[in-house]
Amino acid sequence: MRGAACTWNDNIDRDLDRQVARCRLRPIARGAITPRNAHIYTVAQSIAGLGMLSLLPTQCTYYAIPLIVLLGLYPFAKRVTNYPQVVLGFPVAWGLIMGSTALGVDPFGSPSAVMVATGCFYASNIAWTIIYDTIYAHQDVKDDAKAGVKSIAVRHKDSTKLLLSGLAVAQVSLLTATGVLTGAGPVYFAGTCGSAAASLAIMISKVDLEKPSDCSWWFVNGTWFVGLGVAGGLFGEYIGRLSGLYQDDSHRLKYRRLVAFEHAPPPSTSSSSPPTDTLIFVGGLNDGLLTVPFSAPLSQSLPPTWTLVQPLLSSSYTGWGTSSLDKDVAELSKCVAYFRKLRPHGKIIVMGHSTGCQDVMHYLVSPEAKGDDVERPRIDAAILQASVSDREAMVMFSPPGVYEESVKVAQEYVKEGRGEDVLPNTATGGFLNAPISARRWLSLASPPPDHAGQDDYFSSDLPDERLKETFGKIGKTGTPLLILYAEDDQYVPDEVDKEALVRKWESIVKQGGGMVDEGSGLVMNANHNLDDVHEEVTQDLISRVRAFAERIKGRAE
């Protein structure tokens, strides 16, 4: 496609190129190739590009349309605006959107945080394109001015370096924002952001815009310096994660600043004493801040001493695909420890929604990992809401054969030592539109015959012996449990007796010496996350959580 764009550009610009010393000997400009033949060649190149495009996910074809339109308009931009480099920046940077989509992560169909991070990275590439193409344009600034070609170099020839410096600051700032939003580690910030800042500073200070040969040298070599630095930082980040530096929990706790959002109390209690008790709400796959509809009304309905907190874990939004329960629990431990220190005499309940319930169970019953820099603090109670089986949901919603084939591919990856590699979209069927490592896929899919996936806490076919190793151990922690299971949960197979399943869990908890709250059971007429349900259904769930919090508050240590 780039070749087609260059042919198209040279064909449209042939009359202008004849007036520019550096360009007048180009094949179309000097008449070696006729405009008609050039157009035919453009079509041939485009057909070849479309053939390659057909090998990518269908969404890539849709996203190629604005790319083709923008590349087609670029040659005309230099005739009508002084800023054609800006027009060029959008399609050149569009490769980021295409590449992301080809890997199964659609930036426009992802949670807001992913879209913002992608937008920052995309904008940084636009800034970079404007910088190097403006230096390139300075080769011909005198001839362009005579020929009537518009450009930033012509318009700002006396203040170009000042403009380039501002663009460089914008590029590095946007790269930094991308790293912050994605929870990147120090390798990214030193390699990508640091090298980009240094390379841009050297290039802009050293280039002599009055000498075409110097502009040409820095255009060719300077872009390599910056590009290799940015790419090197990204590759180093990837290697760091692959090698274990970023996969173990100690890195995340040591380098990544964890964030939790605390909901403001309702106006009726805002002037009273500050809250002393904390309900930590952990969402499921693709969840983040305010993505679960009932979280906001729940926060406004808690008892006066309570406040709702939503932590953003490494697994939030689409991060779950390369995260793990161990990592989530390590980060939750950090969160609980923070609020224990902030409110030493208060109560803490951890409430899991959907796959967040696996985090709650893992927090309660899994052994502490060696090397954790924070011990797992005690919590006063736990809530499981919509604790469904990811395995059963995957089987239920996957097209015939996809589940089995995906498991086979993931097992091959793990066997080859590639457990942290992201599975191709063709293997996962685009499951929840997130990049998923082979290790996490097997954890969620929990294939037969053993169903040994780390995430497999709630499947309806698990034997009692397996449940005694999970639910049966909750009693040893002394943690009261509230189970809220949606009667009409769309992610549970129809043949599952939901009420009987909940009763089985309750029985095994009690056999192990644990306590199940009286409010546990089915939430009638509720679906998975209570979207589009009657108000009384939402209020039923909220009232049970509120009553449970009141009972925990009144419970003696």
Coordinates of C-alpha atoms in Angstrom, one line a residue:
M1 CA 0.0 0.0 0.0
R2 CA 2.9 2.3 0.7
G3 CA 4.2 1.7 -2.9
A4 CA 0.8 2.5 -4.3
A5 CA 0.7 5.7 -2.3
C6 CA 4.1 6.8 -3.5
T7 CA 3.2 6.1 -7.2
W8 CA 0.0 8.0 -6.8
N9 CA 1.7 10.9 -5.1
D10 CA 4.4 11.2 -7.8
N11 CA 1.8 11.0 -10.6
I12 CA -0.4 13.7 -9.1
D13 CA 2.7 15.9 -8.4
R14 CA 4.4 15.4 -11.8
D15 CA 3.9 19.0 -12.9
L16 CA 5.1 20.4 -9.6
D17 CA 8.1 18.0 -9.5
R18 CA 9.3 19.4 -12.9
Q19 CA 9.8 22.7 -11.1
V20 CA 11.8 21.4 -8.2
A21 CA 15.5 20.6 -8.9
R22 CA 15.7 17.5 -6.7
C23 CA 12.5 16.0 -8.1
R24 CA 12.5 16.8 -11.8
L25 CA 14.3 13.6 -12.8
R26 CA 11.7 11.3 -11.2
P27 CA 10.4 8.8 -13.8
I28 CA 7.0 10.3 -14.2
A29 CA 8.1 13.9 -14.0
R30 CA 10.8 13.4 -16.7
G31 CA 8.4 11.4 -19.0
A32 CA 10.0 8.0 -18.7
I33 CA 6.6 6.6 -17.5
T34 CA 3.3 8.0 -18.8
P35 CA 0.6 9.1 -16.3
R36 CA -1.7 6.4 -17.7
N37 CA 0.9 3.6 -17.1
A38 CA 1.5 5.1 -13.6
H39 CA -2.2 4.8 -12.8
I40 CA -2.2 1.2 -14.0
Y41 CA 0.7 0.4 -11.8
T42 CA -1.0 2.1 -8.8
V43 CA -4.0 -0.1 -9.4
A44 CA -1.8 -3.2 -9.6
Q45 CA -0.1 -2.3 -6.4
S46 CA -3.4 -1.6 -4.7
I47 CA -4.8 -5.0 -5.7
A48 CA -1.7 -6.7 -4.3
G49 CA -2.1 -4.8 -1.1
L50 CA -5.8 -5.8 -0.9
G51 CA -4.8 -9.4 -1.4
M52 CA -2.5 -9.2 1.6
L53 CA -5.3 -7.4 3.5
S54 CA -7.6 -10.3 3.0
L55 CA -5.3 -12.4 5.2
L56 CA -6.0 -10.2 8.1
P57 CA -9.2 -10.0 10.3
T58 CA -12.2 -8.5 8.6
Q59 CA -12.1 -5.4 10.8
C60 CA -8.8 -4.5 9.2
T61 CA -10.5 -4.2 5.9
Y62 CA -12.9 -1.6 7.3
Y63 CA -10.1 0.4 8.9
A64 CA -8.1 0.4 5.6
I65 CA -10.8 2.6 4.0
P66 CA -9.9 5.8 5.9
L67 CA -6.2 5.0 5.3
I68 CA -6.7 4.8 1.5
V69 CA -8.8 7.9 1.5
L70 CA -6.2 9.9 3.4
L71 CA -3.3 8.7 1.3
G72 CA -5.3 9.6 -1.8
L73 CA -5.9 13.2 -0.5
Y74 CA -2.4 13.9 0.6
P75 CA -1.0 15.1 -2.8
F76 CA -3.8 17.6 -3.0
A77 CA -3.2 18.9 0.5
K78 CA 0.0 20.7 -0.4
R79 CA -2.0 22.8 -2.9
V80 CA -4.6 24.0 -0.4
T81 CA -3.0 24.1 3.1
N82 CA 0.3 25.2 4.6
Y83 CA 0.2 22.0 6.8
P84 CA 0.2 19.0 4.4
Q85 CA 2.6 17.2 6.9
V86 CA -0.3 17.1 9.3
V87 CA -2.5 15.4 6.7
L88 CA 0.3 12.9 6.0
G89 CA 0.7 12.2 9.6
F90 CA -2.7 10.6 10.0
P91 CA -2.4 7.8 7.4
V92 CA 1.3 7.2 8.2
A93 CA 0.5 6.6 11.9
W94 CA -2.6 4.6 10.9
G95 CA -0.4 1.5 10.7
L96 CA -0.6 1.4 14.5
I97 CA -4.4 1.0 14.3
M98 CA -4.1 -1.7 11.6
G99 CA -1.4 -3.6 13.5
S100 CA -3.3 -3.6 16.7
T101 CA -6.5 -4.8 15.0
A102 CA -4.6 -7.5 13.2
L103 CA -3.5 -8.8 16.6
G104 CA -7.1 -9.0 17.8
V105 CA -7.3 -5.8 19.8
D106 CA -9.7 -3.4 18.1
P107 CA -8.8 0.1 19.6
F108 CA -12.3 1.5 18.8
G109 CA -14.1 -1.5 20.3
S110 CA -12.0 -1.6 23.5
P111 CA -12.6 -0.1 26.9
S112 CA -12.0 3.6 27.2
A113 CA -8.5 3.3 28.8
V114 CA -7.3 1.2 25.9
M115 CA -8.7 3.7 23.4
V116 CA -7.0 6.6 25.2
A117 CA -3.7 4.8 25.4
T118 CA -3.9 3.9 21.7
G119 CA -4.9 7.5 20.9
C120 CA -1.8 8.9 22.7
F121 CA 0.5 6.5 20.9
Y122 CA -1.2 7.3 17.6
A123 CA -0.9 11.0 18.2
S124 CA 2.8 10.7 19.1
N125 CA 3.4 9.0 15.7
I126 CA 1.6 11.9 14.0
A127 CA 3.9 14.4 15.7
W128 CA 6.9 12.3 14.7
T129 CA 5.8 12.2 11.0
I130 CA 5.3 16.0 11.0
I131 CA 8.8 16.5 12.4
Y132 CA 10.8 14.3 10.0
D133 CA 8.7 15.3 6.9
T134 CA 9.2 19.0 7.7
I135 CA 12.9 18.5 7.8
Y136 CA 12.6 16.6 4.5
A137 CA 10.6 19.5 3.0
H138 CA 13.4 22.0 3.8
Q139 CA 15.5 20.4 1.1
D140 CA 13.2 22.1 -1.5
V141 CA 12.0 25.1 0.4
K142 CA 13.2 27.6 -2.2
D143 CA 11.9 25.7 -5.3
D144 CA 8.6 24.9 -3.5
A145 CA 8.0 28.6 -2.7
K146 CA 8.5 29.4 -6.4
A147 CA 6.3 26.5 -7.6
G148 CA 3.5 27.3 -5.2
V149 CA 3.9 24.1 -3.1
K150 CA 2.6 24.7 0.4
S151 CA 4.3 23.2 3.4
I152 CA 5.2 23.9 7.1
A153 CA 8.8 24.4 5.8
V154 CA 7.7 27.2 3.5
R155 CA 5.2 28.7 6.0
H156 CA 7.5 28.7 9.0
K157 CA 10.9 28.7 7.4
D158 CA 12.2 31.3 9.9
S159 CA 10.9 29.5 13.0
T160 CA 10.9 25.9 12.0
K161 CA 13.2 24.7 14.8
L162 CA 11.0 26.3 17.5
L163 CA 8.0 24.5 15.9
L164 CA 9.9 21.2 15.7
S165 CA 10.9 21.5 19.4
G166 CA 7.3 21.9 20.4
L167 CA 6.3 18.9 18.4
A168 CA 9.2 16.9 20.0
V169 CA 7.9 17.8 23.4
A170 CA 4.4 16.7 22.4
Q171 CA 5.7 13.4 21.0
V172 CA 7.7 12.5 24.1
S173 CA 4.8 13.6 26.4
L174 CA 2.4 11.4 24.4
L175 CA 4.7 8.4 24.6
T176 CA 5.0 8.9 28.3
A177 CA 1.2 9.1 28.7
T178 CA 1.0 5.9 26.7
G179 CA 3.3 4.2 29.2
V180 CA 1.5 5.5 32.2
L181 CA -1.9 4.4 30.9
T182 CA -0.7 0.9 30.0
G183 CA 1.3 0.4 33.3
A184 CA 4.6 0.1 31.4
G185 CA 7.8 -0.6 33.3
P186 CA 11.1 1.3 33.5
V187 CA 12.5 -0.3 30.3
Y188 CA 9.8 1.4 28.3
F189 CA 10.3 4.8 29.8
A190 CA 14.1 4.7 29.6
G191 CA 14.2 3.0 26.2
T192 CA 11.3 4.5 24.3
C193 CA 10.7 7.8 26.0
G194 CA 14.3 8.6 27.0
S195 CA 15.8 7.6 23.6
A196 CA 13.1 9.5 21.7
A197 CA 13.8 12.7 23.8
A198 CA 17.6 12.4 23.3
S199 CA 17.4 11.6 19.6
L200 CA 14.9 14.3 18.8
A201 CA 16.9 16.9 20.8
I202 CA 20.1 16.0 18.9
M203 CA 18.5 15.9 15.5
I204 CA 16.7 19.3 15.9
S205 CA 19.7 21.0 17.3
K206 CA 22.2 19.6 14.8
V207 CA 20.3 19.8 11.5
D208 CA 21.2 22.7 9.3
L209 CA 17.9 23.6 7.6
E210 CA 19.7 25.8 5.1
K211 CA 21.6 22.9 3.6
P212 CA 19.6 20.4 1.5
S213 CA 22.3 17.7 1.9
D214 CA 22.1 18.1 5.7
C215 CA 18.3 17.9 5.7
S216 CA 18.5 14.8 3.6
W217 CA 21.0 13.1 6.0
W218 CA 19.0 13.9 9.1
F219 CA 15.8 12.8 7.4
V220 CA 17.2 9.4 6.6
N221 CA 19.4 8.8 9.6
G222 CA 17.5 10.9 12.2
T223 CA 14.3 8.9 11.7
W224 CA 16.2 5.7 12.1
F225 CA 17.7 7.0 15.4
V226 CA 14.3 7.9 16.8
G227 CA 12.5 4.9 15.3
L228 CA 15.0 2.4 16.6
G229 CA 15.0 4.0 20.0
V230 CA 11.2 3.8 20.2
A231 CA 11.1 0.3 18.8
G232 CA 14.0 -0.8 21.0
G233 CA 12.2 0.4 24.1
L234 CA 9.0 -1.5 23.2
F235 CA 11.0 -4.6 22.4
G236 CA 12.9 -4.3 25.6
E237 CA 9.6 -4.0 27.5
Y238 CA 8.4 -7.1 25.7
I239 CA 11.5 -9.1 26.6
G240 CA 11.3 -7.9 30.2
R241 CA 7.8 -9.3 30.5
L242 CA 8.7 -12.5 28.6
S243 CA 11.8 -13.1 30.8
G244 CA 9.9 -12.7 34.0
L245 CA 11.0 -9.2 35.0
Y246 CA 7.5 -8.0 34.4
Q247 CA 5.6 -11.2 34.9
D248 CA 6.4 -11.7 38.5
D249 CA 4.3 -9.8 41.0
S250 CA 7.3 -8.1 42.7
H251 CA 7.9 -6.0 39.5
R252 CA 4.4 -4.8 39.4
L253 CA 4.3 -3.9 43.0
K254 CA 7.8 -2.3 42.9
Y255 CA 7.5 -0.3 39.8
R256 CA 3.9 0.1 38.9
R257 CA 1.9 2.7 40.8
L258 CA -1.4 1.1 41.6
V259 CA -4.5 3.2 41.4
A260 CA -7.8 2.9 43.2
F261 CA -10.9 5.1 42.9
E262 CA -12.9 5.9 45.9
H263 CA -16.5 6.8 45.4
A264 CA -17.7 10.0 47.1
P265 CA -20.3 9.5 49.8
P266 CA -23.9 10.5 49.0
P267 CA -24.7 14.2 49.7
S268 CA -26.7 13.4 52.8
T269 CA -23.5 12.0 54.5
S270 CA -20.8 14.2 53.0
S271 CA -20.7 16.6 55.9
S272 CA -20.6 13.9 58.6
S273 CA -17.5 12.0 59.8
P274 CA -15.2 10.4 57.2
P275 CA -15.9 6.7 56.4
T276 CA -14.1 4.1 58.5
D277 CA -15.0 1.0 56.6
T278 CA -14.1 0.0 53.0
L279 CA -15.8 -2.2 50.4
I280 CA -13.3 -3.1 47.7
F281 CA -15.1 -3.9 44.4
V282 CA -13.2 -6.1 41.9
G283 CA -14.8 -6.4 38.4
G284 CA -14.5 -9.2 35.8
L285 CA -13.1 -9.6 32.4
N286 CA -12.9 -6.3 30.5
D287 CA -14.1 -4.4 33.6
G288 CA -12.7 -1.2 35.0
L289 CA -13.9 2.0 36.6
L290 CA -17.7 2.2 36.4
T291 CA -18.1 -0.5 33.8
V292 CA -20.5 -2.5 36.1
P293 CA -23.8 -0.7 36.1
F294 CA -24.8 -1.2 39.7
S295 CA -21.4 -0.2 41.2
A296 CA -22.3 3.6 41.3
P297 CA -25.8 3.1 42.9
L298 CA -24.3 0.6 45.3
S299 CA -21.7 3.2 46.5
Q300 CA -24.5 5.6 47.2
S301 CA -26.5 3.1 49.2
L302 CA -23.9 1.7 51.6
P303 CA -24.2 2.4 55.4
P304 CA -22.8 5.8 56.4
T305 CA -19.5 4.5 57.7
W306 CA -18.8 2.6 54.5
T307 CA -17.2 3.7 51.2
L308 CA -16.8 1.8 47.9
V309 CA -13.4 1.6 46.3
Q310 CA -12.6 0.3 42.8
P311 CA -8.9 -0.6 42.2
L312 CA -7.5 -0.7 38.7
L313 CA -5.4 -3.9 38.6
S314 CA -3.0 -5.0 35.9
S315 CA -5.9 -7.2 34.8
S316 CA -8.4 -4.4 34.5
Y317 CA -10.0 -3.7 31.1
T318 CA -8.2 -5.9 28.6
G319 CA -5.2 -6.6 30.8
W320 CA -6.7 -9.8 32.1
G321 CA -5.6 -11.7 29.0
T322 CA -1.9 -11.5 30.0
S323 CA -2.4 -11.3 33.8
S324 CA -3.1 -14.0 36.4
L325 CA -4.9 -14.6 39.7
D326 CA -1.5 -14.6 41.5
K327 CA -0.8 -11.1 40.2
D328 CA -4.3 -9.9 41.0
V329 CA -4.0 -11.1 44.6
A330 CA -0.6 -9.5 45.0
E331 CA -2.0 -6.2 43.9
L332 CA -5.2 -6.6 46.0
S333 CA -2.9 -7.3 49.0
K334 CA -1.3 -4.0 48.4
C335 CA -4.7 -2.3 48.2
V336 CA -6.0 -4.0 51.4
A337 CA -2.8 -3.1 53.2
Y338 CA -3.2 0.6 52.1
F339 CA -6.7 0.8 53.5
R340 CA -5.7 -1.1 56.7
K341 CA -3.1 1.6 57.3
L342 CA -5.5 4.4 56.3
R343 CA -8.4 3.1 58.5
P344 CA -6.8 0.9 61.1
H345 CA -9.9 0.3 63.1
G346 CA -12.3 -0.1 60.2
K347 CA -13.7 -3.2 58.4
I348 CA -12.8 -4.3 54.9
I349 CA -15.0 -6.4 52.6
V350 CA -13.7 -7.5 49.2
M351 CA -16.6 -8.0 46.7
G352 CA -15.9 -9.8 43.4
H353 CA -18.1 -9.5 40.3
S354 CA -17.9 -12.2 37.7
T355 CA -14.2 -13.2 37.2
G356 CA -13.5 -10.9 40.1
C357 CA -14.9 -13.7 42.2
Q358 CA -11.9 -15.8 41.3
D359 CA -9.7 -13.1 42.7
V360 CA -11.7 -13.2 45.9
M361 CA -11.4 -17.0 46.2
H362 CA -7.8 -16.9 45.3
Y363 CA -7.2 -14.3 47.9
L364 CA -8.9 -16.4 50.6
V365 CA -7.6 -19.9 49.9
S366 CA -4.5 -19.9 47.7
P367 CA -1.1 -20.2 49.3
E368 CA 1.0 -17.0 49.4
A369 CA 3.6 -16.8 46.7
K370 CA 7.2 -16.8 47.7
G371 CA 8.9 -13.5 47.2
D372 CA 5.8 -11.3 47.6
D373 CA 6.9 -8.0 49.1
V374 CA 3.6 -7.5 50.9
E375 CA 1.9 -10.1 53.1
R376 CA -1.7 -10.9 52.4
P377 CA -3.6 -8.9 55.0
R378 CA -6.7 -10.2 56.6
I379 CA -10.1 -9.1 55.3
D380 CA -13.3 -9.0 57.4
A381 CA -15.7 -10.5 54.8
A382 CA -16.1 -11.5 51.2
I383 CA -18.8 -11.3 48.6
L384 CA -19.2 -13.4 45.4
Q385 CA -21.5 -11.8 42.9
A386 CA -22.2 -13.6 39.6
S387 CA -19.5 -16.2 40.3
V388 CA -19.9 -18.1 37.0
S389 CA -17.6 -20.5 35.3
D390 CA -15.5 -19.0 32.6
R391 CA -14.9 -22.5 31.2
E392 CA -18.6 -23.2 30.8
A393 CA -19.2 -19.8 29.3
M394 CA -16.4 -20.3 26.8
V395 CA -17.8 -23.6 25.7
M396 CA -21.3 -22.2 25.5
F397 CA -20.5 -19.2 23.4
S398 CA -17.7 -20.5 21.2
P399 CA -18.5 -21.7 17.7
P400 CA -18.3 -25.5 17.3
G401 CA -14.8 -26.8 17.6
V402 CA -13.2 -23.4 18.5
Y403 CA -12.9 -24.3 22.2
E404 CA -11.1 -27.6 21.5
E405 CA -8.9 -26.1 18.8
S406 CA -7.9 -23.1 21.0
V407 CA -7.0 -25.4 23.8
K408 CA -4.8 -27.5 21.5
V409 CA -3.0 -24.4 20.2
A410 CA -2.5 -23.0 23.7
Q411 CA -1.1 -26.3 24.9
E412 CA 1.3 -26.4 22.0
Y413 CA 2.5 -22.9 22.9
V414 CA 3.1 -23.9 26.5
K415 CA 4.9 -27.1 25.5
E416 CA 7.2 -25.0 23.3
G417 CA 8.0 -22.6 26.2
R418 CA 5.8 -19.9 24.8
G419 CA 3.2 -19.7 27.5
E420 CA 3.3 -15.9 27.8
D421 CA 3.0 -15.4 24.0
V422 CA -0.4 -14.0 22.9
L423 CA -2.5 -16.5 21.0
P424 CA -3.6 -15.6 17.4
N425 CA -7.1 -14.2 17.0
T426 CA -7.9 -17.2 14.8
A427 CA -7.4 -19.5 17.7
T428 CA -9.4 -17.7 20.3
G429 CA -12.2 -16.6 18.0
G430 CA -11.6 -13.0 19.1
F431 CA -12.8 -13.9 22.7
L432 CA -13.8 -10.6 24.4
N433 CA -11.6 -8.7 22.0
A434 CA -8.5 -8.9 24.1
P435 CA -4.9 -10.2 23.7
I436 CA -4.7 -13.5 25.6
S437 CA -1.6 -15.4 26.5
A438 CA -1.5 -19.2 26.1
R439 CA -1.1 -19.6 29.9
R440 CA -4.1 -17.5 30.8
W441 CA -6.2 -19.1 28.1
L442 CA -5.6 -22.5 29.6
S443 CA -6.2 -21.1 33.1
L444 CA -9.7 -19.9 32.0
A445 CA -10.5 -22.8 29.6
S446 CA -9.4 -25.4 32.2
P447 CA -9.4 -28.3 29.6
P448 CA -10.4 -31.9 30.4
P449 CA -9.7 -34.3 31.8
D450 CA -8.4 -32.7 34.9
H451 CA -10.0 -29.3 34.6
A452 CA -6.9 -28.0 36.5
G453 CA -7.1 -24.4 35.3
Q454 CA -6.2 -21.9 38.1
D455 CA -9.3 -19.9 37.3
D456 CA -11.7 -22.9 37.5
Y457 CA -13.3 -22.3 40.9
F458 CA -17.0 -22.2 39.9
S459 CA -17.8 -24.8 37.2
S460 CA -20.9 -26.8 38.0
D461 CA -19.3 -30.2 37.3
L462 CA -16.4 -29.9 39.8
P463 CA -16.5 -32.8 42.3
D464 CA -17.0 -32.2 46.0
E465 CA -13.4 -33.2 46.6
R466 CA -12.2 -30.3 44.5
L467 CA -14.6 -27.9 46.1
K468 CA -13.4 -28.9 49.6
E469 CA -10.0 -27.7 48.6
T470 CA -11.5 -24.2 47.8
F471 CA -14.8 -23.4 49.4
G472 CA -14.0 -25.9 52.2
K473 CA -10.9 -23.9 53.2
I474 CA -12.7 -20.6 53.7
G475 CA -13.7 -21.5 57.2
K476 CA -10.0 -21.6 58.2
T477 CA -9.7 -17.9 57.3
G478 CA -12.6 -16.9 59.6
T479 CA -14.0 -14.9 56.7
P480 CA -17.9 -14.6 56.4
L481 CA -19.1 -15.1 52.9
L482 CA -22.1 -13.7 51.0
I483 CA -23.0 -15.4 47.7
L484 CA -25.2 -13.5 45.2
Y485 CA -26.0 -15.6 42.1
A486 CA -28.1 -14.1 39.3
E487 CA -31.2 -16.2 38.5
D488 CA -31.1 -15.4 34.8
D489 CA -27.3 -15.2 34.4
Q490 CA -26.8 -15.5 30.6
Y491 CA -23.3 -17.0 31.0
V492 CA -24.5 -20.1 32.8
P493 CA -25.7 -23.1 30.8
D494 CA -29.4 -23.7 30.9
E495 CA -29.0 -27.2 32.3
V496 CA -27.3 -25.9 35.5
D497 CA -29.5 -25.8 38.6
K498 CA -28.3 -22.5 40.0
E499 CA -30.0 -22.8 43.3
A500 CA -28.7 -26.3 43.9
L501 CA -25.2 -25.1 42.9
V502 CA -25.2 -22.3 45.4
R503 CA -26.5 -24.6 48.2
K504 CA -23.7 -27.0 47.5
W505 CA -21.1 -24.3 47.9
E506 CA -22.8 -23.1 51.1
S507 CA -22.8 -26.6 52.5
I508 CA -19.1 -27.2 51.8
V509 CA -18.2 -23.8 53.3
K510 CA -20.1 -24.7 56.5
Q511 CA -18.6 -28.2 56.6
G512 CA -15.2 -26.6 56.7
G513 CA -16.2 -24.4 59.6
G514 CA -17.0 -21.3 57.6
M515 CA -20.0 -18.9 57.8
V516 CA -22.3 -18.1 54.9
D517 CA -24.5 -15.0 55.4
E518 CA -28.3 -15.3 55.6
G519 CA -28.6 -13.0 52.5
S520 CA -26.9 -15.6 50.2
G521 CA -28.8 -17.1 47.4
L522 CA -30.3 -16.3 44.0
V523 CA -31.0 -12.7 43.0
M524 CA -34.4 -13.2 41.3
N525 CA -34.8 -11.9 37.7
A526 CA -31.2 -10.7 37.7
N527 CA -28.8 -11.1 34.8
H528 CA -25.0 -11.2 35.0
N529 CA -24.3 -7.6 35.7
L530 CA -27.8 -6.3 36.2
D531 CA -28.0 -4.2 33.1
D532 CA -31.5 -3.5 31.7
V533 CA -33.2 -5.0 34.7
H534 CA -36.1 -3.6 36.8
E535 CA -35.0 -1.2 39.5
E536 CA -36.3 -3.5 42.2
V537 CA -33.9 -6.2 41.1
T538 CA -30.9 -3.9 41.5
Q539 CA -32.3 -2.7 44.9
D540 CA -32.6 -6.3 46.0
L541 CA -28.9 -6.9 45.4
I542 CA -27.9 -3.6 46.9
S543 CA -30.1 -4.2 50.0
R544 CA -28.4 -7.5 50.6
V545 CA -24.9 -6.1 50.3
R546 CA -25.9 -3.2 52.6
A547 CA -27.4 -5.6 55.3
F548 CA -24.3 -7.7 55.1
A549 CA -22.0 -4.7 55.6
E550 CA -24.1 -3.7 58.6
R551 CA -23.8 -7.2 60.1
I552 CA -20.0 -7.2 59.5
K553 CA -19.7 -3.8 61.1
G554 CA -21.4 -5.0 64.2
R555 CA -19.5 -8.3 64.3
A556 CA -16.9 -8.6 67.1
E557 CA -13.3 -9.1 66.2

